[in-house]
PDB file of N, CA and C in Angstrom:
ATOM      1  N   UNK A  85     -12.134  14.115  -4.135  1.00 95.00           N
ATOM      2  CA  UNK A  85     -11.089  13.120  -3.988  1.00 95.00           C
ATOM      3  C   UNK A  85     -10.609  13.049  -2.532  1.00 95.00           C
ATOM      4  N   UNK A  86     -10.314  13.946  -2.077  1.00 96.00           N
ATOM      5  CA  UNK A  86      -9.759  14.478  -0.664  1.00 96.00           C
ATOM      6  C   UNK A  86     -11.091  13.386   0.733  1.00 96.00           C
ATOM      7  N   UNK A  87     -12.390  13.767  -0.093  1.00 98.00           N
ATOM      8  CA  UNK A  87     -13.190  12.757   0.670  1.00 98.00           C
ATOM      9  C   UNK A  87     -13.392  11.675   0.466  1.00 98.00           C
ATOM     10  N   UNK A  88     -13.112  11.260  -0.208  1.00 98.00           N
ATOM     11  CA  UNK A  88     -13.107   9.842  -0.617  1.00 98.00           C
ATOM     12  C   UNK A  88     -11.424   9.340   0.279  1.00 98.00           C
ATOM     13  N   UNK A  89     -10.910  10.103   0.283  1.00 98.00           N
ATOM     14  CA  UNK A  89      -9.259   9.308   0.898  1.00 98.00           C
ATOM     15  C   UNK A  89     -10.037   9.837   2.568  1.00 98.00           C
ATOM     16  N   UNK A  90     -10.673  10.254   2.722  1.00 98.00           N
ATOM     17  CA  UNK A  90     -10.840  10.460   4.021  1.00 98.00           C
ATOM     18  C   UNK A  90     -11.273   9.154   5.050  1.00 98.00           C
ATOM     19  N   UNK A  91     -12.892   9.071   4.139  1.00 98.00           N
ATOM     20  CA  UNK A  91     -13.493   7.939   4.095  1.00 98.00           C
ATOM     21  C   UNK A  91     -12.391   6.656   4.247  1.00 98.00           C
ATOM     22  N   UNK A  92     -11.359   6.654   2.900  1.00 98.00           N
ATOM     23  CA  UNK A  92     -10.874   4.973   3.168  1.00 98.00           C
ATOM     24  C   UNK A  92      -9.891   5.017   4.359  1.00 98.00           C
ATOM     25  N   UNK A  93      -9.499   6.061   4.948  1.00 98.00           N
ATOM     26  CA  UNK A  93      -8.802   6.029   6.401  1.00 98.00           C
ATOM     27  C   UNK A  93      -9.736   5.465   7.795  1.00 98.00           C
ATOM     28  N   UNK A  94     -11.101   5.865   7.315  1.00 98.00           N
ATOM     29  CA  UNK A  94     -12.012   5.831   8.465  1.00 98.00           C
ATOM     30  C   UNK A  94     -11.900   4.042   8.033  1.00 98.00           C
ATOM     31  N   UNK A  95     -12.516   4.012   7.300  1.00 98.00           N
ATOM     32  CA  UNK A  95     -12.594   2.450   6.536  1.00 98.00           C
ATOM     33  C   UNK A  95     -11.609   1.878   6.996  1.00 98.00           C
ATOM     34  N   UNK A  96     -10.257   1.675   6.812  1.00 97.00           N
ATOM     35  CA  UNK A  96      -9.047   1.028   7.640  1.00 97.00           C
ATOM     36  C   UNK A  96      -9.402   1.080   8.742  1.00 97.00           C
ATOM     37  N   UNK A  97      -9.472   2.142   9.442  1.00 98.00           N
ATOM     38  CA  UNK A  97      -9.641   1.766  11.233  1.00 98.00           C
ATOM     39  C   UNK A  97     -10.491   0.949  11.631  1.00 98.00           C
ATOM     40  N   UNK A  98     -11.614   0.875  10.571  1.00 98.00           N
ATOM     41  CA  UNK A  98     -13.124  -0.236  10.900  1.00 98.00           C
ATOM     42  C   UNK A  98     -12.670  -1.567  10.365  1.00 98.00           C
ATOM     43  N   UNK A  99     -10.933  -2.096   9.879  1.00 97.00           N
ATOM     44  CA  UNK A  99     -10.659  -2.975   9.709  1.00 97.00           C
ATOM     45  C   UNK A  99     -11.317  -3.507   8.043  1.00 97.00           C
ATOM     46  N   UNK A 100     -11.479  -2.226   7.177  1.00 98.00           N
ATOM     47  CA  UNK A 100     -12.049  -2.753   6.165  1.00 98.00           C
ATOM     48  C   UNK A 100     -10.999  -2.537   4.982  1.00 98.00           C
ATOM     49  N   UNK A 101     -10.568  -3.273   5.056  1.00 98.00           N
ATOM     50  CA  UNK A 101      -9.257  -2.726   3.681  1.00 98.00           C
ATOM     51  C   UNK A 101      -9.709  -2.810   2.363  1.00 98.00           C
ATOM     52  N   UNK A 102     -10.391  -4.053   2.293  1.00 98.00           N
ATOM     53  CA  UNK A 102     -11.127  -3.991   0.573  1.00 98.00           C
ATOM     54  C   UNK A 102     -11.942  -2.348   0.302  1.00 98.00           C
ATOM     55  N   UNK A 103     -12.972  -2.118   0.885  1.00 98.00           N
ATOM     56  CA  UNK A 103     -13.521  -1.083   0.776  1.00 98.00           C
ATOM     57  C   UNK A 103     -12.457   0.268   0.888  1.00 98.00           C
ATOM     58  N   UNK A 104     -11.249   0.405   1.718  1.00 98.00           N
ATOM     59  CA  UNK A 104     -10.573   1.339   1.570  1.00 98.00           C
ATOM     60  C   UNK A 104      -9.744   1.499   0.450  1.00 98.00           C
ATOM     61  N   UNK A 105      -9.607   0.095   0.359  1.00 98.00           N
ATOM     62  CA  UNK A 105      -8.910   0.192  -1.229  1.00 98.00           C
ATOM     63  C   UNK A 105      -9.562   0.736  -2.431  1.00 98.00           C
ATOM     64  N   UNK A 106     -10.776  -0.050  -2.486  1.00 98.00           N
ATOM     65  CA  UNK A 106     -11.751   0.877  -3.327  1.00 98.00           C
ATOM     66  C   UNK A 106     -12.314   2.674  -3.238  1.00 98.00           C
ATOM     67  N   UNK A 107     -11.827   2.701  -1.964  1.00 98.00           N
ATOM     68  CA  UNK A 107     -12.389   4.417  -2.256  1.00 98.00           C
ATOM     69  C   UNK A 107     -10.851   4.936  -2.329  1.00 98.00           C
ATOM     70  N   UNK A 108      -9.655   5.125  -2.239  1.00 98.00           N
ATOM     71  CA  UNK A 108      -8.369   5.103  -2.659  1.00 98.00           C
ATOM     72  C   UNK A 108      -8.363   4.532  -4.065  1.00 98.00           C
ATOM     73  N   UNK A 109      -8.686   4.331  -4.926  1.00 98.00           N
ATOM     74  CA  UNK A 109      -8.507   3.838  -6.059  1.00 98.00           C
ATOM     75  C   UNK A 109      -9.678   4.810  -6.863  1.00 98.00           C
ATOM     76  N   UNK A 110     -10.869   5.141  -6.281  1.00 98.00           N
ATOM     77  CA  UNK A 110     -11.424   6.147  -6.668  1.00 98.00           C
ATOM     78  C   UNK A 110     -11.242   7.547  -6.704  1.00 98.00           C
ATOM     79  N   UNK A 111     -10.298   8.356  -5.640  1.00 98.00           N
ATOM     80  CA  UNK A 111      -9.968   9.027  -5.160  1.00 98.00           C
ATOM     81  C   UNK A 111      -8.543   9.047  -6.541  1.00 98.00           C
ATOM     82  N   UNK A 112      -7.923   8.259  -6.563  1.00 98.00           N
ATOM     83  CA  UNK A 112      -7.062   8.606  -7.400  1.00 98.00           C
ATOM     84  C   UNK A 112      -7.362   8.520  -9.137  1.00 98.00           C
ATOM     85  N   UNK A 113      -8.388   7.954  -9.105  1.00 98.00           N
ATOM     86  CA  UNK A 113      -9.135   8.243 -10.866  1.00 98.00           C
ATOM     87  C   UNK A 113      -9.454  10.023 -10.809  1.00 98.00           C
ATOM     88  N   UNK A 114      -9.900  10.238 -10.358  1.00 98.00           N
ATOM     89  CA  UNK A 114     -10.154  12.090  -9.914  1.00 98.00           C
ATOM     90  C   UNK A 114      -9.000  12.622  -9.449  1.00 98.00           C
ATOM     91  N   UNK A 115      -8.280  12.251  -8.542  1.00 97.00           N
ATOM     92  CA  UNK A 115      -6.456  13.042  -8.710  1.00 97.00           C
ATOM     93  C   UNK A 115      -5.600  12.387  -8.269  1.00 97.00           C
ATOM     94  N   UNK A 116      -5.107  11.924  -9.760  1.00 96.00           N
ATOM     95  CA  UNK A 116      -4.055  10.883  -9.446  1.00 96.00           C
ATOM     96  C   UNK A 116      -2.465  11.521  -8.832  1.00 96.00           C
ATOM     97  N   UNK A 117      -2.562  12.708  -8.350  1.00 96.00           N
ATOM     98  CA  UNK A 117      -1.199  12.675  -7.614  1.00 96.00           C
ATOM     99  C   UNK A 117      -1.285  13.368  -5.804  1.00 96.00           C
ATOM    100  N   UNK A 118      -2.766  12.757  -5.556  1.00 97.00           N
ATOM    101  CA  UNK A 118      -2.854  12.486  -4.261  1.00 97.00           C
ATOM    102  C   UNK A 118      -2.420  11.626  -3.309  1.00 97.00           C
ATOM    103  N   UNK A 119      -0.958  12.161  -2.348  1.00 97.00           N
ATOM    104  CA  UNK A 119      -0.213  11.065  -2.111  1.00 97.00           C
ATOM    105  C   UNK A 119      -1.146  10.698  -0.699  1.00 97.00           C
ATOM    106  N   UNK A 120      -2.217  11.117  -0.168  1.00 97.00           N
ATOM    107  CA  UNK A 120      -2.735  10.259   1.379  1.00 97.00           C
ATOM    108  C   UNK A 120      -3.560   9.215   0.409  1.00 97.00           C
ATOM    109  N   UNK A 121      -3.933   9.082  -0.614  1.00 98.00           N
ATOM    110  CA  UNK A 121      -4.437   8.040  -1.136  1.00 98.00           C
ATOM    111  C   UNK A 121      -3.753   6.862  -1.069  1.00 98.00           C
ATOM    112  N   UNK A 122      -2.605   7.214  -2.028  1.00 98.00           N
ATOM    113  CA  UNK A 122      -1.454   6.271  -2.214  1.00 98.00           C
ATOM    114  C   UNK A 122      -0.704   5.550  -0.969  1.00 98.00           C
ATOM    115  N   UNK A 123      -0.706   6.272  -0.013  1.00 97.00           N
ATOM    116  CA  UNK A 123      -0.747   5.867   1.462  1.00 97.00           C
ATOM    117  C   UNK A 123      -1.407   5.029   1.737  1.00 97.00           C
ATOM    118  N   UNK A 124      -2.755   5.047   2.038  1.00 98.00           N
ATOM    119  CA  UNK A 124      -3.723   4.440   2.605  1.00 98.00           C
ATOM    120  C   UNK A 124      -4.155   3.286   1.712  1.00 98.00           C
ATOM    121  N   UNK A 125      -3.728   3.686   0.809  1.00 98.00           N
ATOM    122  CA  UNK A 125      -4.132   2.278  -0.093  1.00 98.00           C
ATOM    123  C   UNK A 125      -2.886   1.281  -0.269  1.00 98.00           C
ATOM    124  N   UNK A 126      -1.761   1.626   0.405  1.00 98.00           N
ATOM    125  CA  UNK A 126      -0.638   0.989   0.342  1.00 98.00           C
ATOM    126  C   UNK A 126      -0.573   0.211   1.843  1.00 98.00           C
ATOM    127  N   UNK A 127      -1.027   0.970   2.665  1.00 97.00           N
ATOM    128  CA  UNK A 127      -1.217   0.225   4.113  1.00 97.00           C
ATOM    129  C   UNK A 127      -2.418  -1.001   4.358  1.00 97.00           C
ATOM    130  N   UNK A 128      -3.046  -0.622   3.014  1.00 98.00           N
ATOM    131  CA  UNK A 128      -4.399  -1.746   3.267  1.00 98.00           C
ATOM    132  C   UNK A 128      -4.162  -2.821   2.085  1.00 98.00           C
ATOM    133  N   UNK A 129      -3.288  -2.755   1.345  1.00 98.00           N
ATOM    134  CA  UNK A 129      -2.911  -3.815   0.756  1.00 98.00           C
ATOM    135  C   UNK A 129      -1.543  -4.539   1.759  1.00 98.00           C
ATOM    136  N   UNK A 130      -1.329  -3.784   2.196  1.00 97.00           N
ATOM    137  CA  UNK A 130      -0.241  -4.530   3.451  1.00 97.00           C
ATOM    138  C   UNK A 130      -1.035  -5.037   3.978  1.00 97.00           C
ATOM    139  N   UNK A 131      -1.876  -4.825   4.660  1.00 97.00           N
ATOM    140  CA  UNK A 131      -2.804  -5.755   5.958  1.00 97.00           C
ATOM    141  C   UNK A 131      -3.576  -6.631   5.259  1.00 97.00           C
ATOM    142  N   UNK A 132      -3.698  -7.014   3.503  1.00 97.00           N
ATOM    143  CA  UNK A 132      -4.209  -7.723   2.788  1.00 97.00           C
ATOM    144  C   UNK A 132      -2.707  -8.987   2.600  1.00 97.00           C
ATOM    145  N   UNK A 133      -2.020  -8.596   2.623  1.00 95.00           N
ATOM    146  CA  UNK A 133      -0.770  -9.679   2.492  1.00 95.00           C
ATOM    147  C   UNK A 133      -0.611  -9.027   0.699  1.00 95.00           C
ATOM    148  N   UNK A 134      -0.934  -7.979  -0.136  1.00 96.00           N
ATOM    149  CA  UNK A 134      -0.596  -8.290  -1.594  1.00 96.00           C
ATOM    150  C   UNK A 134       0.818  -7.021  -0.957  1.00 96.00           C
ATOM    151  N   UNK A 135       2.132  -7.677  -1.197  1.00 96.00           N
ATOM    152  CA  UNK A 135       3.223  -6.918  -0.443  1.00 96.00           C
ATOM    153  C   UNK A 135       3.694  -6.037  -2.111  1.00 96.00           C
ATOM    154  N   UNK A 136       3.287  -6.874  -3.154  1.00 96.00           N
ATOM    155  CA  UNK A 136       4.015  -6.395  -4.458  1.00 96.00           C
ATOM    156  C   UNK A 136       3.015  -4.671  -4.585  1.00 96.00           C
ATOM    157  N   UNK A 137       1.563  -4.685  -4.565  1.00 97.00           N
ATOM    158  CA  UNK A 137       0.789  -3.608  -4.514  1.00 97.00           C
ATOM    159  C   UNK A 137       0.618  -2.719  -3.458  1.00 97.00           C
ATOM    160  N   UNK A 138       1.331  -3.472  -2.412  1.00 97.00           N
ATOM    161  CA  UNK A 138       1.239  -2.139  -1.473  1.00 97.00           C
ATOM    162  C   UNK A 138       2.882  -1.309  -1.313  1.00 97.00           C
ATOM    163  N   UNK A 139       3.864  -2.178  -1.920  1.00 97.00           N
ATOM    164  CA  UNK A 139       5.051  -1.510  -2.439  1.00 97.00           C
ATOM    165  C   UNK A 139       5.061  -0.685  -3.314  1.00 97.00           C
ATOM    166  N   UNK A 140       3.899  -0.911  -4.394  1.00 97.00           N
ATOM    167  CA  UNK A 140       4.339   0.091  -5.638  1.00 97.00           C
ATOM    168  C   UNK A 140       3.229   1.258  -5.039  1.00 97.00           C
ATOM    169  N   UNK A 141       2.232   1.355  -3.970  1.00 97.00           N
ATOM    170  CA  UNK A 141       1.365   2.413  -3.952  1.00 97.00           C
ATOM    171  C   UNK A 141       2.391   3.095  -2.998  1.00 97.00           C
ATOM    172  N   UNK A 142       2.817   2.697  -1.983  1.00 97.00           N
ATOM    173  CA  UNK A 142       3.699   3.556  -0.899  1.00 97.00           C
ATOM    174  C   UNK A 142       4.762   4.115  -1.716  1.00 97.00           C
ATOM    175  N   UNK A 143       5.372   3.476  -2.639  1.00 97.00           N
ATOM    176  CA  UNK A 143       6.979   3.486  -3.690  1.00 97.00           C
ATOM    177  C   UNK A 143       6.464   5.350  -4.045  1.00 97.00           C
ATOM    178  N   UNK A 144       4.810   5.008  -4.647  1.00 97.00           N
ATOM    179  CA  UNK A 144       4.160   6.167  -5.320  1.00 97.00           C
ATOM    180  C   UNK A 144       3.950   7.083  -4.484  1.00 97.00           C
ATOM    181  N   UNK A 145       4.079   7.184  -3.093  1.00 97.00           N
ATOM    182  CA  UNK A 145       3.558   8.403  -2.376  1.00 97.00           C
ATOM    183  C   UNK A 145       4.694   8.637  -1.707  1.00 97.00           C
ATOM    184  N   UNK A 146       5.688   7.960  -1.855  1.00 97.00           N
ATOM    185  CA  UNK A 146       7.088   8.712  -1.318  1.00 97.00           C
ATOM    186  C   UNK A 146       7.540   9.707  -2.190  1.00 97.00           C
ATOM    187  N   UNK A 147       7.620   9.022  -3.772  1.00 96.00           N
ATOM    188  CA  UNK A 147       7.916   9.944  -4.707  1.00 96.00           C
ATOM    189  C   UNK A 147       7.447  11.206  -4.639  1.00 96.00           C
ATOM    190  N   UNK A 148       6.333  11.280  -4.562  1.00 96.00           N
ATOM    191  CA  UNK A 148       5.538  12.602  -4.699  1.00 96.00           C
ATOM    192  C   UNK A 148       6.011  13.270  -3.273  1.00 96.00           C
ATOM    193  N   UNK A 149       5.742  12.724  -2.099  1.00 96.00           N
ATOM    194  CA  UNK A 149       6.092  13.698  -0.997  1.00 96.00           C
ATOM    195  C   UNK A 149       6.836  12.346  -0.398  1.00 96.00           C
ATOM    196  N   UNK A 150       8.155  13.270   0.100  1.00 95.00           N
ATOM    197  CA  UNK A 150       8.611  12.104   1.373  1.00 95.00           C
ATOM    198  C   UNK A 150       8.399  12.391   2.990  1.00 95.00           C
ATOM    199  N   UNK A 151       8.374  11.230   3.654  1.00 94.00           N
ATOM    200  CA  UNK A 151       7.131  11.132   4.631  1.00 94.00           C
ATOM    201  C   UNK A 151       8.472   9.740   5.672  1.00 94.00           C
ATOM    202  N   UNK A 152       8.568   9.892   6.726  1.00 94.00           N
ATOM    203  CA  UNK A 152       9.926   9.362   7.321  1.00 94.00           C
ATOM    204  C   UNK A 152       8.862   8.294   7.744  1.00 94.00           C
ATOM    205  N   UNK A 153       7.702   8.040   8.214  1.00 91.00           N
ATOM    206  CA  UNK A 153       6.815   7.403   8.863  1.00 91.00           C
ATOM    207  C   UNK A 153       6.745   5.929   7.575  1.00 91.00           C
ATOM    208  N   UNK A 154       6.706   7.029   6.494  1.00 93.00           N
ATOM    209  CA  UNK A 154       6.124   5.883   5.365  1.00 93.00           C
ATOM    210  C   UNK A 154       7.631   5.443   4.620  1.00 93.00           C
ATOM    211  N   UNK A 155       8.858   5.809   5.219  1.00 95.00           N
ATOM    212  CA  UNK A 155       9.748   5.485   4.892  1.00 95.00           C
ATOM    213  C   UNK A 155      10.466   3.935   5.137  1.00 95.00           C
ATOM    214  N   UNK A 156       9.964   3.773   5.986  1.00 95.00           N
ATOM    215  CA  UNK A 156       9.836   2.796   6.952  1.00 95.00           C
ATOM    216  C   UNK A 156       9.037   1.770   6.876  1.00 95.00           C
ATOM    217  N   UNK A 157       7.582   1.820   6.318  1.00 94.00           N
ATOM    218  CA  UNK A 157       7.241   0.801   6.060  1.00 94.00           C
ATOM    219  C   UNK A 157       7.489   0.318   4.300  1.00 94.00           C
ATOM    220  N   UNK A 158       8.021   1.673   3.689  1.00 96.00           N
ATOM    221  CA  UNK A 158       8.781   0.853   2.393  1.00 96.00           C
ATOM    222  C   UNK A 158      10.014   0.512   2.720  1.00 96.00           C
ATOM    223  N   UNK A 159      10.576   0.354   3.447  1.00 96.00           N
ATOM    224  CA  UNK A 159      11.631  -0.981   4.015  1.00 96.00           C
ATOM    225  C   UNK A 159      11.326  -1.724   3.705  1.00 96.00           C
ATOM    226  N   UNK A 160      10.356  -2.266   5.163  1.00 95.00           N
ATOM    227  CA  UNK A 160       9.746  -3.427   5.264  1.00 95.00           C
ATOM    228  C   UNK A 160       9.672  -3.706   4.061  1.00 95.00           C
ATOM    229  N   UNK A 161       8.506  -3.346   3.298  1.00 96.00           N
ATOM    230  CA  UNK A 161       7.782  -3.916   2.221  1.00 96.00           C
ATOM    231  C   UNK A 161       8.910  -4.372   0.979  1.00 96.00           C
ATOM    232  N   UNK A 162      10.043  -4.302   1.155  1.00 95.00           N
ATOM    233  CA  UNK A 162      11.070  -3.922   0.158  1.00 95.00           C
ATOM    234  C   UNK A 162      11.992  -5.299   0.781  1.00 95.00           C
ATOM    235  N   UNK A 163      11.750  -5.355   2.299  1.00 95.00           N
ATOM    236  CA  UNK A 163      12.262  -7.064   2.882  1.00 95.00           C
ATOM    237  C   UNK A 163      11.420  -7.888   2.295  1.00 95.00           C
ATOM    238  N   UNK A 164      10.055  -7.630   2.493  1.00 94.00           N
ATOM    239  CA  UNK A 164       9.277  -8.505   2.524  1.00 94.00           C
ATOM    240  C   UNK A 164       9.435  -9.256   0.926  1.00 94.00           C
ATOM    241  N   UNK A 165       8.973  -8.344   0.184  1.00 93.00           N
ATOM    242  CA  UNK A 165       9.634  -8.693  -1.333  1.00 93.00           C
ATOM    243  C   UNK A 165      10.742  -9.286  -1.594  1.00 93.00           C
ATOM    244  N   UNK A 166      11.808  -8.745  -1.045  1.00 93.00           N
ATOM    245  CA  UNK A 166      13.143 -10.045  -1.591  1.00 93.00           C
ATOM    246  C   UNK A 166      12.953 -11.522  -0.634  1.00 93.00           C
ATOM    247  N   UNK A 167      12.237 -11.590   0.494  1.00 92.00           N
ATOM    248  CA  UNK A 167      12.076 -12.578   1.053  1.00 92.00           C
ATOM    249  C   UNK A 167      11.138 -13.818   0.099  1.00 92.00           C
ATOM    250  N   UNK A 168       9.709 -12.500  -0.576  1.00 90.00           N
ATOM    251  CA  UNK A 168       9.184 -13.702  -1.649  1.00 90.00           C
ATOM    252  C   UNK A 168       9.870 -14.061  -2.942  1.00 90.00           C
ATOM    253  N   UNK A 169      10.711 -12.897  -3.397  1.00 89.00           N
ATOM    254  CA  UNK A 169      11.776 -13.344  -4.582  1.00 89.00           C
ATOM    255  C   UNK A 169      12.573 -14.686  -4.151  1.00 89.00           C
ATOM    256  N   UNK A 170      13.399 -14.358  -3.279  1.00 88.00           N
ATOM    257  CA  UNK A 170      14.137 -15.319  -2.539  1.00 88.00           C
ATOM    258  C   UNK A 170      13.924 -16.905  -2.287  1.00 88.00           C
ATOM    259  N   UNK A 171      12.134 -16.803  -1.771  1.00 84.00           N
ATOM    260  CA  UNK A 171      11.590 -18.416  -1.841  1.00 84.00           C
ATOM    261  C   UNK A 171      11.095 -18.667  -3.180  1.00 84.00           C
ATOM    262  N   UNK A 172      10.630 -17.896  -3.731  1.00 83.00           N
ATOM    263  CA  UNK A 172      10.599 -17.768  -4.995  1.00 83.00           C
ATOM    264  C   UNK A 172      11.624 -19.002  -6.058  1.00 83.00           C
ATOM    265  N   UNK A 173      12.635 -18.139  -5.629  1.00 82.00           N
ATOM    266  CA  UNK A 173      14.041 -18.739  -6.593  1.00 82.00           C
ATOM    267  C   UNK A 173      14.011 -19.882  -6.273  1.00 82.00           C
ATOM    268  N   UNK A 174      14.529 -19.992  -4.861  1.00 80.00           N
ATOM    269  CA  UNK A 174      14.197 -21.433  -4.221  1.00 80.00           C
ATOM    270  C   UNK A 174      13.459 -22.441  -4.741  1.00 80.00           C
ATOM    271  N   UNK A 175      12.362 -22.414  -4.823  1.00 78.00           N
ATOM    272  CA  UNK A 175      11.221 -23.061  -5.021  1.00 78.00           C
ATOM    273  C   UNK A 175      11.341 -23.658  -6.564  1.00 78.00           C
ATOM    274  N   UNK A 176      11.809 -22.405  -7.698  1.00 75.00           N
ATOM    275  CA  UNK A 176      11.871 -23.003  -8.968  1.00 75.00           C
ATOM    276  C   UNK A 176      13.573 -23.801  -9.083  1.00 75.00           C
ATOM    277  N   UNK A 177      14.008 -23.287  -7.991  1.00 68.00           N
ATOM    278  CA  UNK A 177      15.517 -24.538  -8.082  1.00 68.00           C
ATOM    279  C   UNK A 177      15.296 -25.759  -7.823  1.00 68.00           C
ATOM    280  N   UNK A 178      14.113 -26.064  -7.150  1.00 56.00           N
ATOM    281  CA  UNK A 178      14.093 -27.152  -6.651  1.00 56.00           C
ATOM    282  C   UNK A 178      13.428 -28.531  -7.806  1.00 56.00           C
ATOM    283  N   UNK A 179      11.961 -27.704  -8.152  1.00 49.00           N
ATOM    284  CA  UNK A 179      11.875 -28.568  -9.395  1.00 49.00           C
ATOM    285  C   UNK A 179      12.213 -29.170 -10.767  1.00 49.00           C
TER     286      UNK A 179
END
């Protein structure tokens, strides 16, 4: 498991997030309370734009260990979300 989260870090830096996502998603079928998985697969659904899945994977690796680095980008991700709730609402007020 540990290599497989290794791999999808290398994978992010080569700008490949689908594939990192996939070996992070493998990595956690074999141990699901590996939080550099949950990391890395939360940063590459960020650089994918899915803000709802890379909130609940980071949400998941704070729980388990807290991490001030990754504290920070569950902020963000936690703006970013009420910003799509927000147009969201908007959007169904309007029609």
């Amino acid at each position: 498991a540990m290599m497989l989260a290794n791999r999808a870090a290398l994978l992010l830096k080569q700008r490949r997030p689908c594939a990192a996502i996939r070996d992070c998603t493998a990595a956690l079928k074999i141990n699901a309370s590996m939080v550099k998985a949950y990391r890395i697969r939360g940063i590459a659904h960020r650089k994918l734009g899915h803000w709802r899945k890379a909130h609940g994977d980071v949400a998941e690796a704070q729980a388990l260990k807290y991490d001030a680095g990754t504290a920070e980008m569950h902020k963000f991700l936690t703006a970013q979300l009420e910003k799509l709730d927000g147009e969201r609402k908007r959007g169904a007020g309007v029609s």
